CSV table of C-alpha atoms and ligand atoms in Angstrom, one decimal:
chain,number,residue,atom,x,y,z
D,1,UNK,CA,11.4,-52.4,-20.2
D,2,UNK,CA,8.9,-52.6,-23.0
D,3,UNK,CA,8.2,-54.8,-25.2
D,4,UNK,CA,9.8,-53.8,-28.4
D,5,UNK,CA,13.1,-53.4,-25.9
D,6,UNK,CA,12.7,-56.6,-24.2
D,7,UNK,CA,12.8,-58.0,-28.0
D,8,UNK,CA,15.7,-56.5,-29.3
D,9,UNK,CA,17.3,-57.3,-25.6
D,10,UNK,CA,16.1,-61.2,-26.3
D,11,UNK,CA,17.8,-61.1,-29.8
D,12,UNK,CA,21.1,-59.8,-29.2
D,13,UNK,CA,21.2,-62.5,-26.0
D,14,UNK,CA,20.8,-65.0,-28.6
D,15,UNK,CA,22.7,-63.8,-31.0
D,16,UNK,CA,25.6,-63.7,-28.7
D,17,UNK,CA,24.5,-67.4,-27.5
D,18,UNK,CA,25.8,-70.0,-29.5
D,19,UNK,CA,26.7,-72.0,-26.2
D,20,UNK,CA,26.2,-72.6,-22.5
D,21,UNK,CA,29.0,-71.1,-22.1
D,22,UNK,CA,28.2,-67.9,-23.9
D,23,UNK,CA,24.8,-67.7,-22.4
D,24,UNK,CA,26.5,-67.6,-18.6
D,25,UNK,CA,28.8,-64.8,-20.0
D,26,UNK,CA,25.8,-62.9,-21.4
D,27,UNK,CA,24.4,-63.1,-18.1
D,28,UNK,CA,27.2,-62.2,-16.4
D,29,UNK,CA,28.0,-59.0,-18.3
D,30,UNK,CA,24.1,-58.3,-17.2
D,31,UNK,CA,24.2,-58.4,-13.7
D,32,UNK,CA,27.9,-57.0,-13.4
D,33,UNK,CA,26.4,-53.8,-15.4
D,34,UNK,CA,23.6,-53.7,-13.0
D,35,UNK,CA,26.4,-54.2,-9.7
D,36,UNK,CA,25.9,-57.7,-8.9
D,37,UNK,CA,29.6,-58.8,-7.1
D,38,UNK,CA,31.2,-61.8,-8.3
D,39,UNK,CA,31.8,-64.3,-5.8
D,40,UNK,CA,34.6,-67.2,-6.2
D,41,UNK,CA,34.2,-70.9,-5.5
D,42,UNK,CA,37.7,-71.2,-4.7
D,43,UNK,CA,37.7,-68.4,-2.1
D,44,UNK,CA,36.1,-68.4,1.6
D,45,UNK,CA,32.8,-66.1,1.5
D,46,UNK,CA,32.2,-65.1,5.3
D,47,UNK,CA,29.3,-63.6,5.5
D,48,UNK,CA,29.0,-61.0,2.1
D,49,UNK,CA,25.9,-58.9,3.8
D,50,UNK,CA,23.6,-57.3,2.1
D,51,UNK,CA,23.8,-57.0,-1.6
D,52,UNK,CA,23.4,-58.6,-4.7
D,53,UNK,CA,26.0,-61.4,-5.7
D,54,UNK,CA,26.6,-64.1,-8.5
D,55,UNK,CA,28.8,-67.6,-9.0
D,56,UNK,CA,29.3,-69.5,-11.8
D,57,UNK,CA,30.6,-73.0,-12.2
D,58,UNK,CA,32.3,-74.5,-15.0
D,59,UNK,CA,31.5,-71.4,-16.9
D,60,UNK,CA,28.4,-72.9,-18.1
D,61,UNK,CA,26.1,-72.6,-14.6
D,62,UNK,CA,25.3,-69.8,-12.7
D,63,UNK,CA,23.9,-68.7,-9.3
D,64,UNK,CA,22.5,-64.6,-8.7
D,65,UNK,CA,21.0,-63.5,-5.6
D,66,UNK,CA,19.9,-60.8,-3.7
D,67,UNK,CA,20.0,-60.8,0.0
D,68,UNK,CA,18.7,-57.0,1.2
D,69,UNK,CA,19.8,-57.4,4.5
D,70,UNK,CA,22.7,-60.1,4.2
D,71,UNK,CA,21.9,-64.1,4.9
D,72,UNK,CA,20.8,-63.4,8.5
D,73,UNK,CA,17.9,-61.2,7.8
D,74,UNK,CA,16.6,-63.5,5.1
D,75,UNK,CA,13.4,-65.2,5.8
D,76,UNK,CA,12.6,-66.6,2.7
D,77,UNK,CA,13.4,-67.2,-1.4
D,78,UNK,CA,11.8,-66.5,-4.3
D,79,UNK,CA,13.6,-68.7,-6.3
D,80,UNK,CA,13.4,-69.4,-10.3
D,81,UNK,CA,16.2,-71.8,-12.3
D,82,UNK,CA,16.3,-72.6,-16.1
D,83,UNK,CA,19.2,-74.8,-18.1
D,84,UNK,CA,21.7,-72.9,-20.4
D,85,UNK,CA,22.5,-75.8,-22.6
D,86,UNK,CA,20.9,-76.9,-26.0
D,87,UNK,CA,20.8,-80.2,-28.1
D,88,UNK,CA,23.4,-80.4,-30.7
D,89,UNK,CA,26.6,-81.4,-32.0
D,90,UNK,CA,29.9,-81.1,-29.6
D,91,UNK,CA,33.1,-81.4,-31.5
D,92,UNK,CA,35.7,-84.6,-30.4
D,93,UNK,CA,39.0,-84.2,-29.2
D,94,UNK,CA,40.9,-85.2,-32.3
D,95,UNK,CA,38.1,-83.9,-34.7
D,96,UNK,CA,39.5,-83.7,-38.0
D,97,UNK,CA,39.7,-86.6,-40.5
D,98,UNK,CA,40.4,-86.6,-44.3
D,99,UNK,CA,39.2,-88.7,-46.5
D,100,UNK,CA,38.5,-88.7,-50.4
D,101,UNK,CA,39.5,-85.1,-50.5
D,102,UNK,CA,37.2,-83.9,-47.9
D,103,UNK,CA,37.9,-82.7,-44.3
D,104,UNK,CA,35.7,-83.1,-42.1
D,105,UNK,CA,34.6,-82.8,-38.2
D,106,UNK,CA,34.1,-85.6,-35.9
D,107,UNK,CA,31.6,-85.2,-33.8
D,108,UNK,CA,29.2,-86.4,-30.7
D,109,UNK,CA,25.5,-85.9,-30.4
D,110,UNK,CA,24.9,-83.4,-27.7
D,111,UNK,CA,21.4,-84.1,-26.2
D,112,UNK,CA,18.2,-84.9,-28.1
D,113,UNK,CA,18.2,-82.9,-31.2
D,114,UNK,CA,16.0,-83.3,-33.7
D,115,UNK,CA,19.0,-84.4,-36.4
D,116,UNK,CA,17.2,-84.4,-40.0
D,117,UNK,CA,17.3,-80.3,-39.4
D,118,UNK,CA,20.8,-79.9,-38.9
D,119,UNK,CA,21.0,-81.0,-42.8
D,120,UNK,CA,21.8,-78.3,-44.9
D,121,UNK,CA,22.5,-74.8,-42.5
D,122,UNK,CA,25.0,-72.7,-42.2
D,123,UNK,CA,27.0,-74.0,-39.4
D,124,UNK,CA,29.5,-72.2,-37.2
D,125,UNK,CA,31.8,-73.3,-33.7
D,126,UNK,CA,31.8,-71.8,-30.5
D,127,UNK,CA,32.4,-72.6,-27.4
D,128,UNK,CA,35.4,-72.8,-24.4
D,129,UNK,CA,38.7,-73.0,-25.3
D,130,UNK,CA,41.8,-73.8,-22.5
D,131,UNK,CA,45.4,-72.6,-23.5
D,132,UNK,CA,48.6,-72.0,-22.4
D,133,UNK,CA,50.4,-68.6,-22.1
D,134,UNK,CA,54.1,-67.6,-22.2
D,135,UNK,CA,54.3,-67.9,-18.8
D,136,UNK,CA,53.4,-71.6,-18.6
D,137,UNK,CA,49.9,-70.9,-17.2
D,138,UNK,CA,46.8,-72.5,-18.1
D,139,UNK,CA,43.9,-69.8,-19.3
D,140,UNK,CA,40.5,-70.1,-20.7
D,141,UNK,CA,38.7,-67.9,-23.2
D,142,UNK,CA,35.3,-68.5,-25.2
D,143,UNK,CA,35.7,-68.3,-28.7
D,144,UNK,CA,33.1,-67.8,-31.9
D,145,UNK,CA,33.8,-67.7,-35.1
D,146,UNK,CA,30.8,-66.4,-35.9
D,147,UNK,CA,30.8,-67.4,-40.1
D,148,UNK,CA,29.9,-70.2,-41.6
D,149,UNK,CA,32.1,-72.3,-41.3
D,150,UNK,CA,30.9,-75.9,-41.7
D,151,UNK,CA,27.1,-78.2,-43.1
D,152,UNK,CA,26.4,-81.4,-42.9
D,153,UNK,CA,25.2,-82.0,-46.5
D,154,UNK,CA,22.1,-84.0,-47.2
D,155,UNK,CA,22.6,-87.1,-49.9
D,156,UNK,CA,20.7,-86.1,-52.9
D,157,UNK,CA,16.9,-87.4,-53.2
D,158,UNK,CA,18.2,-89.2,-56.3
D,159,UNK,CA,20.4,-91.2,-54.5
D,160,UNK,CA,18.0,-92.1,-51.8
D,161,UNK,CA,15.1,-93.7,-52.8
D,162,UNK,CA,13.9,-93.8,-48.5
D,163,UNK,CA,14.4,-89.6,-48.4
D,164,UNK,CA,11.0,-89.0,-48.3
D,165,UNK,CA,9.5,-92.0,-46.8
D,166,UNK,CA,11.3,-93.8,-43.7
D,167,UNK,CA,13.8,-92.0,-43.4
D,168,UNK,CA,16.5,-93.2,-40.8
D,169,UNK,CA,19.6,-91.2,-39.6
D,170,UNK,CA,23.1,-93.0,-38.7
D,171,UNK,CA,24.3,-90.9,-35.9
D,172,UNK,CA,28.0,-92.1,-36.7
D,173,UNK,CA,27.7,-91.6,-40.5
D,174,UNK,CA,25.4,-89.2,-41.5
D,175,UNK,CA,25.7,-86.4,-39.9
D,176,UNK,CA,29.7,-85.1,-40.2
D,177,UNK,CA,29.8,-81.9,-41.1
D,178,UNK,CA,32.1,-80.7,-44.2
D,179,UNK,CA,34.8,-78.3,-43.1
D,180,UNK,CA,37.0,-78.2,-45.7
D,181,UNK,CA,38.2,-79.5,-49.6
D,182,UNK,CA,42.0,-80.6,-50.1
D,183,UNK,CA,44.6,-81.0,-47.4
D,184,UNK,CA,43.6,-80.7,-43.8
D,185,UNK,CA,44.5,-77.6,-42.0
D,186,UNK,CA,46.1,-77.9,-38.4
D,187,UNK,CA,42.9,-77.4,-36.4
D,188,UNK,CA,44.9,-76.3,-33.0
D,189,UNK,CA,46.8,-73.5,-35.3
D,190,UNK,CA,43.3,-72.5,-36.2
D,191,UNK,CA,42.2,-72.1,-32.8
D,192,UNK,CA,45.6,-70.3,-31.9
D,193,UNK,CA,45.0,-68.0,-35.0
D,194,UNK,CA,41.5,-67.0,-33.7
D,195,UNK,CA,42.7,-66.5,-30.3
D,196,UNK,CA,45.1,-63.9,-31.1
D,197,UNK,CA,42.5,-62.4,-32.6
D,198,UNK,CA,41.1,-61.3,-29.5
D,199,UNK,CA,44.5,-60.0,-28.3
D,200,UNK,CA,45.5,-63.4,-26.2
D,201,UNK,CA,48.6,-64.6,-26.5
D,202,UNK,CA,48.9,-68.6,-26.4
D,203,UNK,CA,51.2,-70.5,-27.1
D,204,UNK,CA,49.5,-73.8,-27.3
D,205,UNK,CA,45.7,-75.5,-27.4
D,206,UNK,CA,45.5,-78.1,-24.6
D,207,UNK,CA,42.0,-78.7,-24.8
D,208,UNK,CA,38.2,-77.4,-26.0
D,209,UNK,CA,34.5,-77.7,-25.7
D,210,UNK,CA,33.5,-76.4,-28.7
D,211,UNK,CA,29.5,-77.0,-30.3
D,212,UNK,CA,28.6,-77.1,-34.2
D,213,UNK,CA,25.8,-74.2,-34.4
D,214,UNK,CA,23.4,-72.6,-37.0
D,215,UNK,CA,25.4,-69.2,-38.1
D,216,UNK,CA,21.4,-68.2,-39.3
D,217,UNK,CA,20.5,-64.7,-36.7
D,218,UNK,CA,17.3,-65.5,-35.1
D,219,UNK,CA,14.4,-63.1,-36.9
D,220,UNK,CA,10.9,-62.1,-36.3
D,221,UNK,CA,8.8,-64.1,-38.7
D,222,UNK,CA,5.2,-64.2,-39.1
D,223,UNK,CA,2.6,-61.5,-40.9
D,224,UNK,CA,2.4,-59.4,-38.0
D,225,UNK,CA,6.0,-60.1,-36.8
D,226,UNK,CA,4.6,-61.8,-33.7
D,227,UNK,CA,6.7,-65.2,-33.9
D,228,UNK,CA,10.4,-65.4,-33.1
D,229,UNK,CA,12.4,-68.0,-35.0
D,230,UNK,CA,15.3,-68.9,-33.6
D,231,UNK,CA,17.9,-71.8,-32.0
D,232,UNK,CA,18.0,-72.8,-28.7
D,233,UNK,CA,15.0,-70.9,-27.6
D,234,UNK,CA,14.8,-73.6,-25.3
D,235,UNK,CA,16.0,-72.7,-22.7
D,236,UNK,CA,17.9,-69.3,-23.5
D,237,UNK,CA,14.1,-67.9,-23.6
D,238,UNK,CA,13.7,-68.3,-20.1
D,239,UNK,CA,17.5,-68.1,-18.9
D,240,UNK,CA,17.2,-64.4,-20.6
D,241,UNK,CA,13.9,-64.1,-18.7
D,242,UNK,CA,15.1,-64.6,-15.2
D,243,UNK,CA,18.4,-62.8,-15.3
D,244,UNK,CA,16.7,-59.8,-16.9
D,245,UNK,CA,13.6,-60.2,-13.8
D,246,UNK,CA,16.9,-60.3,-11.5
D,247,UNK,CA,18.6,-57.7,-12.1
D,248,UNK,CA,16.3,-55.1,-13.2
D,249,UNK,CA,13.7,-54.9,-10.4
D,250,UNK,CA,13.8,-52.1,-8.2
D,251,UNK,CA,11.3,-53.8,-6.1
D,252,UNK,CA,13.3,-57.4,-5.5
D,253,UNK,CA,12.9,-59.0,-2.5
D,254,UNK,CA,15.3,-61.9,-1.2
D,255,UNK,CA,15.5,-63.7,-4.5
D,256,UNK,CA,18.0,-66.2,-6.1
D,257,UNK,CA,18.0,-67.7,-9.8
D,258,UNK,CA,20.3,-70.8,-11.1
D,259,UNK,CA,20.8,-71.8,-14.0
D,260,UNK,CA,22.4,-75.2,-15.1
D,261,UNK,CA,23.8,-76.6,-17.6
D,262,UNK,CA,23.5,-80.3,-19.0
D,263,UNK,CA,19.7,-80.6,-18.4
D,264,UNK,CA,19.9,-81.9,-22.0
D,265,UNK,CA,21.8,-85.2,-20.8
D,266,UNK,CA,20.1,-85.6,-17.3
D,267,UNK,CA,21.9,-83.2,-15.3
D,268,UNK,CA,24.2,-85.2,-13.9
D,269,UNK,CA,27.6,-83.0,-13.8
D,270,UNK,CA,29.1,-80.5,-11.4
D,271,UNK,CA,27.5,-78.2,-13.4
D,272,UNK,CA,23.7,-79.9,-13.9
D,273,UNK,CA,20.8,-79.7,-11.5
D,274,UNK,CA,21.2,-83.3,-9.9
D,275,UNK,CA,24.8,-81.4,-9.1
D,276,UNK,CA,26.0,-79.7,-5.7
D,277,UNK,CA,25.9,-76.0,-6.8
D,278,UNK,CA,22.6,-74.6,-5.8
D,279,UNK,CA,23.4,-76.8,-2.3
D,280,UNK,CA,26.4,-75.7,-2.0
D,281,UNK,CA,26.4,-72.4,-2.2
D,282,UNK,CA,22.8,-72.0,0.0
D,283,UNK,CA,25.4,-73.9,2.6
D,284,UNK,CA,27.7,-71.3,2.4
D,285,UNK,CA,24.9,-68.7,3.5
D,286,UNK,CA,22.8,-70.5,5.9
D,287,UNK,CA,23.6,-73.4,8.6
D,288,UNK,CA,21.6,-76.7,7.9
D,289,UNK,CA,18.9,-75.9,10.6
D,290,UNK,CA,18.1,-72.2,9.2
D,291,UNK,CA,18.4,-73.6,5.5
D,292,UNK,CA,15.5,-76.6,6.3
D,293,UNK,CA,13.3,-73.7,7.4
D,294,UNK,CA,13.7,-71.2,4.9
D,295,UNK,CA,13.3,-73.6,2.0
D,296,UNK,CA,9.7,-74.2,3.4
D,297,UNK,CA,8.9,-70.7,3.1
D,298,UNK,CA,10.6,-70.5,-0.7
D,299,UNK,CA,9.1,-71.3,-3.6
D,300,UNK,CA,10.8,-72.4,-6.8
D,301,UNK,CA,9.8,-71.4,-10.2
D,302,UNK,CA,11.3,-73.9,-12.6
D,303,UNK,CA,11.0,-72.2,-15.8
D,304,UNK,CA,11.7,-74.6,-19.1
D,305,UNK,CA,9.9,-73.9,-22.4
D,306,UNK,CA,7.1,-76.1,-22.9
D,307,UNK,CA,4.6,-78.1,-26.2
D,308,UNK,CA,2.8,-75.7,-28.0
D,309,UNK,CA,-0.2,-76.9,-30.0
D,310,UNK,CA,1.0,-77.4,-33.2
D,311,UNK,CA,-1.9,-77.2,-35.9
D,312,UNK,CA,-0.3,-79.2,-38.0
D,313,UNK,CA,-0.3,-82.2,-35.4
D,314,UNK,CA,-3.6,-81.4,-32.9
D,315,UNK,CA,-3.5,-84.8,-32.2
D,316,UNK,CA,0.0,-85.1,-30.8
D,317,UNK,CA,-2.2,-83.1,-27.6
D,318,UNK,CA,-4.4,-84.1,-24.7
D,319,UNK,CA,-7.5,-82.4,-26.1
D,320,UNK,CA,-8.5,-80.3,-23.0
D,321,UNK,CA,-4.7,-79.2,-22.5
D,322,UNK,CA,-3.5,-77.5,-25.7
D,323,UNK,CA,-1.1,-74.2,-24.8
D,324,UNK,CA,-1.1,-71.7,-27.3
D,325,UNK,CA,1.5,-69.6,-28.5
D,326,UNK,CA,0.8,-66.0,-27.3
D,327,UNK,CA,-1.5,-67.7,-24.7
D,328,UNK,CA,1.1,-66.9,-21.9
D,329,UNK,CA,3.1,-69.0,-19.5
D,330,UNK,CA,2.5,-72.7,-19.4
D,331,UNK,CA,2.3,-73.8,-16.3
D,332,UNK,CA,2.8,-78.2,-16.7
D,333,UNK,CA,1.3,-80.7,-14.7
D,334,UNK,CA,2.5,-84.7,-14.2
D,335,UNK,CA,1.5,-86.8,-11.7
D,336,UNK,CA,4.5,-89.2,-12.3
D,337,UNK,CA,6.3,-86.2,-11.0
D,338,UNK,CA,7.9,-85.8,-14.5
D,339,UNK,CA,6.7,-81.8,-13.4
D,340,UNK,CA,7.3,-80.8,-9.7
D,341,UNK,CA,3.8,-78.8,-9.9
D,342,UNK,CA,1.1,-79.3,-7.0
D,343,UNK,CA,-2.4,-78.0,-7.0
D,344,UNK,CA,-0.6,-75.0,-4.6
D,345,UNK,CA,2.6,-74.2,-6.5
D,346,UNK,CA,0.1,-74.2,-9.6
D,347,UNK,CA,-2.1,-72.0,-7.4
D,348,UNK,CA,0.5,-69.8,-6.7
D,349,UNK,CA,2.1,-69.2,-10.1
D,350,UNK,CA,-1.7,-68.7,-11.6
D,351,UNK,CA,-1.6,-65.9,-8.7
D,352,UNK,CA,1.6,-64.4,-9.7
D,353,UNK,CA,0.3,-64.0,-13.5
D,354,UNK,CA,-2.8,-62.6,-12.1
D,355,UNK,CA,-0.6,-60.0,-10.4
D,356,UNK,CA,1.4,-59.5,-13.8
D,357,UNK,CA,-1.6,-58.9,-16.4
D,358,UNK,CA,-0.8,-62.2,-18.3
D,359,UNK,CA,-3.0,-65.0,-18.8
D,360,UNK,CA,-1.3,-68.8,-17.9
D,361,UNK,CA,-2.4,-72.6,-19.4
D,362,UNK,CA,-1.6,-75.7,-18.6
D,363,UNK,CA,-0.4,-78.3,-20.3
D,364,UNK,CA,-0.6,-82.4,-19.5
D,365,UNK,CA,1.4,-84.9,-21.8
D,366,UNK,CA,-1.4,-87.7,-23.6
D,367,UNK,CA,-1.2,-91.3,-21.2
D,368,UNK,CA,0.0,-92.9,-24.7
D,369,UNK,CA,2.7,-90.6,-25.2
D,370,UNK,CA,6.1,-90.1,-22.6
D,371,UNK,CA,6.4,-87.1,-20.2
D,372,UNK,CA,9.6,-85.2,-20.9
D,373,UNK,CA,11.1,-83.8,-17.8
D,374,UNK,CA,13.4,-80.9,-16.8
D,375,UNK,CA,15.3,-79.4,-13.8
D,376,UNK,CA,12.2,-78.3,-11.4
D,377,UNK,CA,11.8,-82.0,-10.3
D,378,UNK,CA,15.3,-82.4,-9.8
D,379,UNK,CA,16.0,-79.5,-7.6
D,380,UNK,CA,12.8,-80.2,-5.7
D,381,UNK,CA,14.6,-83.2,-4.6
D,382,UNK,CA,17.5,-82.2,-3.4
D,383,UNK,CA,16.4,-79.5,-1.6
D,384,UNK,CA,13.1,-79.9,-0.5
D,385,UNK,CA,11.9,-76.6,-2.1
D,386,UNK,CA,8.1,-76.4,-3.6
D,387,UNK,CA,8.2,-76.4,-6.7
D,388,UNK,CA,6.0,-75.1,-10.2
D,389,UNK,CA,7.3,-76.0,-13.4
D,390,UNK,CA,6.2,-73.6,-16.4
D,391,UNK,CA,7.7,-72.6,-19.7
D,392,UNK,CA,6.9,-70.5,-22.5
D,393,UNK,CA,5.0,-72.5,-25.3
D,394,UNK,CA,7.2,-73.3,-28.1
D,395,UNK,CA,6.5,-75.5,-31.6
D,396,UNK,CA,9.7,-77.4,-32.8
D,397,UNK,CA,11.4,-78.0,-29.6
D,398,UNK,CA,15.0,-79.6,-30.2
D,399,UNK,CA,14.8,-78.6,-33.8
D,400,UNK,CA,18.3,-76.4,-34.9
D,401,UNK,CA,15.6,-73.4,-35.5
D,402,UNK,CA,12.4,-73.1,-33.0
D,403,UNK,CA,9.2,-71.3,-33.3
D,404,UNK,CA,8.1,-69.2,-30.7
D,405,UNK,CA,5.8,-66.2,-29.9
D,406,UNK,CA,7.7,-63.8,-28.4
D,407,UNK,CA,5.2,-62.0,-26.7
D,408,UNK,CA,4.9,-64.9,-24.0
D,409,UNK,CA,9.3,-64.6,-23.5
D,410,UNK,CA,7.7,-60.6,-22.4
D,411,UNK,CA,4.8,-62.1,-20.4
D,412,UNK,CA,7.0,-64.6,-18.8
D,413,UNK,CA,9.5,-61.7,-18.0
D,414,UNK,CA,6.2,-59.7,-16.2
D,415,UNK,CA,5.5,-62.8,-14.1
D,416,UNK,CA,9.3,-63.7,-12.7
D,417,UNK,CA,9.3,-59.7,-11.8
D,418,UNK,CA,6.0,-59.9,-9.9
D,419,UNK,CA,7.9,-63.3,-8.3
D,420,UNK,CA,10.9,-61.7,-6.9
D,421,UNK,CA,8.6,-58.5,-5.6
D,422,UNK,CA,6.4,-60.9,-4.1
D,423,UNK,CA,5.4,-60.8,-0.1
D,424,UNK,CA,6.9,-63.6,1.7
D,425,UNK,CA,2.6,-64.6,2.7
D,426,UNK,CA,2.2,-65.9,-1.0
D,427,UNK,CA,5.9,-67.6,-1.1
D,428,UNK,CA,4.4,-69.9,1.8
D,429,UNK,CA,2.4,-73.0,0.0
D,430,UNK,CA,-1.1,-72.8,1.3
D,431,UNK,CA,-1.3,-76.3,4.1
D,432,UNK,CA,-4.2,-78.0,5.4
D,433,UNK,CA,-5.9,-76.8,8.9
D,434,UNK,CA,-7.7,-79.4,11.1
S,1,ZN,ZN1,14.6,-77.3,-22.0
C-alpha cells in the first residue's frame, strides 16, 4: 500500500467511524474481505487450526489472529492492541426534553473531552441501536445519520462578560445540544423511520447507544497537505493501523491484535482492557501451562496516539523529550508504570522501526505535570506479556477535531508490518546472563 492509498484508506475509515461501534464494523468488513473467519463467543471453538480468525464483543471490541499452523504449532505472538472508543457525548435513555420552544438532547459526558470545542459544529448521532422484529425477536443494527443534525450553541460574548477570560463549562447545563424548534418529535419513531431506511423491519426501539459527533469529514490541511485534521484520531489512527498490518501482510507470522473499547473511562467493562476478552479467548486456544510460556516469548505493542510538541505551548514539554509530528512513532516512557515500556521493549520497538525505514522518539510527561495512561499497562497486567507503549504524535488530543501528520499513521503502519513478519529471536525480551 502506498502512501497516497494508505491516506485515502485512513479517511474513508474515519469517515465511516463516528463510533466504537462503527470502527469494529469497519474492521470487520477488512479482514472478512481479506478471509479472516468469524468466530462466535457463544459457540464452542475446538481447535479452528490454521488460519486467520476474528471475535468481537459487544460490538465495540475486537480480537484477529493468525495462527499458520493452528494453536499447537504456535510458539510465540506478536501482539499489538489499540482502543476504539473516543471522548464525547453519549445520548440518555429518555433524551429529549422541551422547554421554551426548544428541543433538545440530554446527554452524558463520554470520557475526557476537551468540551469548549464541541461549541458550535455540526453535530450528527450514530451509534448501536437494539429493536424488535415482527417475529418478537430482539436485533441490533448500527445506525448514522450522517447530517447535521444537532449544535450545542455557544452564549453570545455579549452576554458573557467571563467568555474570553476564565471561562468555566457546567457539564449539566451548558452543553445540550439543540435538536429541534416547536413541538418535540417522537424520538423512538425517528429511530424506527431511519431503520427502515436500511431495509429492517422493526417494530419497536427497546434501547440505544447512540454518541453526539462532528458531521465535519476529516481533510488534509496544511501548505503541503501533510497534516490530517480530523476526530477521534485518537485512537482510530492506530486501530486502522493494526487491522490494515493484519490483514494485508503476506509475510505474517503468529500474530494477534485487540482492540477495546472504553479505554476512555478506565477500561473497566466486558468490553475494556481491564476486561476478560483478550484472556479469554487466548484460553480458548492454549491450556494455562502452554499460555504462561508463550506469553514470555510475545511481545505486546500497545499502540495509543501520544503529545506532540505543540509550538504554541513548548513549555507544556520535558525539554529533552519533545515528539514531533512527522518525526515517526513515539515510543513513551513512565517509570510510575503509567507506560508498560522497559529499556528492552523500547529496545525492541526502536529495532522494529529500524527494520521499517522510519525514525521513532520518545516522549516522557514533565514531574509537575500528570502521566496519562492507556491500555498497554493494563494488558501487561493481566497477562504478563512485555509490553512497549507507542503512538503516533498528535496536537489537540480529546479536542472534537485533532491535528495530526499523517505520514507517521503510514510510518506506524510500516513498523506493525515489520512486527507481525518478525522472527520469534527478536519477540524474546533480551534477559540478563550471569
Ligand atoms: Zn487514546
Amino acid at each position: 500500500m502506498n502512501q497516497e492509498d494508505y491516506l485515502q484508506n485512513l479517511l474513508a475509515f474515519l469517515s465511516a467511524s463516528p463510533t466504537a461501534f462503527h470502527a469494529t464494523a469497519g474492521a470487520r468488513r477488512l479482514l472478512d474481505s481479506q478471509g479472516f473467519r468469524r468466530l462466535l463467543e457463544s459457540e464452542d471453538w475446538g481447535d479452528p487450526g490454521p488460519g486467520a480468525y476474528y471475535v468481537t464483543r459487544n460490538d465495540s471490541a475486537l480480537i484477529a489472529f493468525v495462527l499458520n499452523q493452528g494453536a499447537g504449532g504456535c510458539r510465540s505472538l506478536r501482539m499489538a492492541g489499540a482502543h476504539t472508543d473516543s471522548p464525547g457525548f453519549r445520548l440518555k435513555p429518555n433524551t429529549l426534553h422541551s422547554s421554551e420552544g426548544h428541543v433538545r438532547l440530554g446527554v452524558e459526558v463520554y470520557g475526557g473531552p476537551l468540551l469548549s470545542t464541541w461549541f458550535d459544529r455540526d453535530c450528527s448521532l450514530a451509534g448501536r441501536v437494539i429493536w424488535l422484529d415482527r417475529a418478537g425477536q430482539l436485533q441490533a443494527s448500527l445506525v448514522d445519520f450522517k447530517r447535521p443534525l444537532a449544535v450545542i450553541p455557544s452564549l453570545a460574548a455579549h452576554l458573557d462578560p467571563t467568555a474570553n477570560k476564565e471561562h468555566t463549562i457546567n457539564r449539566q447545563t451548558d452543553l445540550v445540544p439543540l435538536l429541534t424548534l416547536g413541538e418535540a418529535p417522537d424520538f423512538a419513531a425517528l429511530l424506527l423511520d431511519r431503520l427502515r431506511e436500511d431495509q429492517t423491519d422493526p417494530t419497536e426501539i427497546l434501547g440505544f447507544d447512540l454518541f453526539l459527533y462532528d458531521a465535519q469529514p476529516p481533510a488534509r490541511v496544511g501548505l503541503n497537505g501533510e497534516l490530517l485534521c480530523a476526530a477521534r484520531l485518537d485512537n482510530l489512527l492506530s486501530c486502522h493501523a493494526l487491522v490494515q498490518a493484519l490483514s494485508r501482510s503476506a509475510d505474517c507470522q503468529d500474530a494477534l491484535i485487540v482492540l477495546n473499547d472504553h479505554e476512555e473511562v478506565g477500561s473497566a467493562s466486558a468490553a475494556g482492557a481491564r476486561g476478560s476478552f483478550l484472556r479469554d479467548v487466548l484460553q480458548r486456544l492454549f491450556t494455562p501451562a502452554r499460555l504462561a510460556g508463550l506469553m514470555a516469548r510475545s511481545l505486546l505493542v500497545s499502540a495509543d496516539n501520544a503529545h506532540a510538541l505543540h509550538p504554541n505551548f513548548v513549555g507544556k514539554h520535558e525539554p529533552e523529550h519533545q515528539p514531533r509530528m512527522q518525526g515517526g512513532p513515539v515510543v513513551k516512557v513512565n517509570a510510575g508504570q503509567c507506560y508498560a515500556t522497559s529499556a528492552a521493549t523500547a529496545a525492541q520497538f526502536a529495532f522494529l522501526c529500524r527494520k521499517a525505514g522510519v525514525p521513532c522518539q520518545s516522549f516522557v510527561m514533565r514531574n509537575d505535570m500528570a502521566c496519562g495512561s492507556t491500555i498497554g499497562p493494563v494488558t501487561a497486567s493481566e497477562l504478563g506479556v512485555a509490553t512497549v507503549d507507542v503512538g503516533v504524535p498528535q496536537l489537540a488530543m480529546h479536542s472534537v477535531r485533532e491535528t495530526a501528520a499523517w505520514l507517521d499513521g503510514y510510518a506506524l503502519l510500516q513498523v506493525m508490518r515489520a512486527f507481525f513478519a518478525a522472527d520469534e529471536r527478536l519477540l524474546c525480551a533480551p534477559q540478563v546472563d550471569l
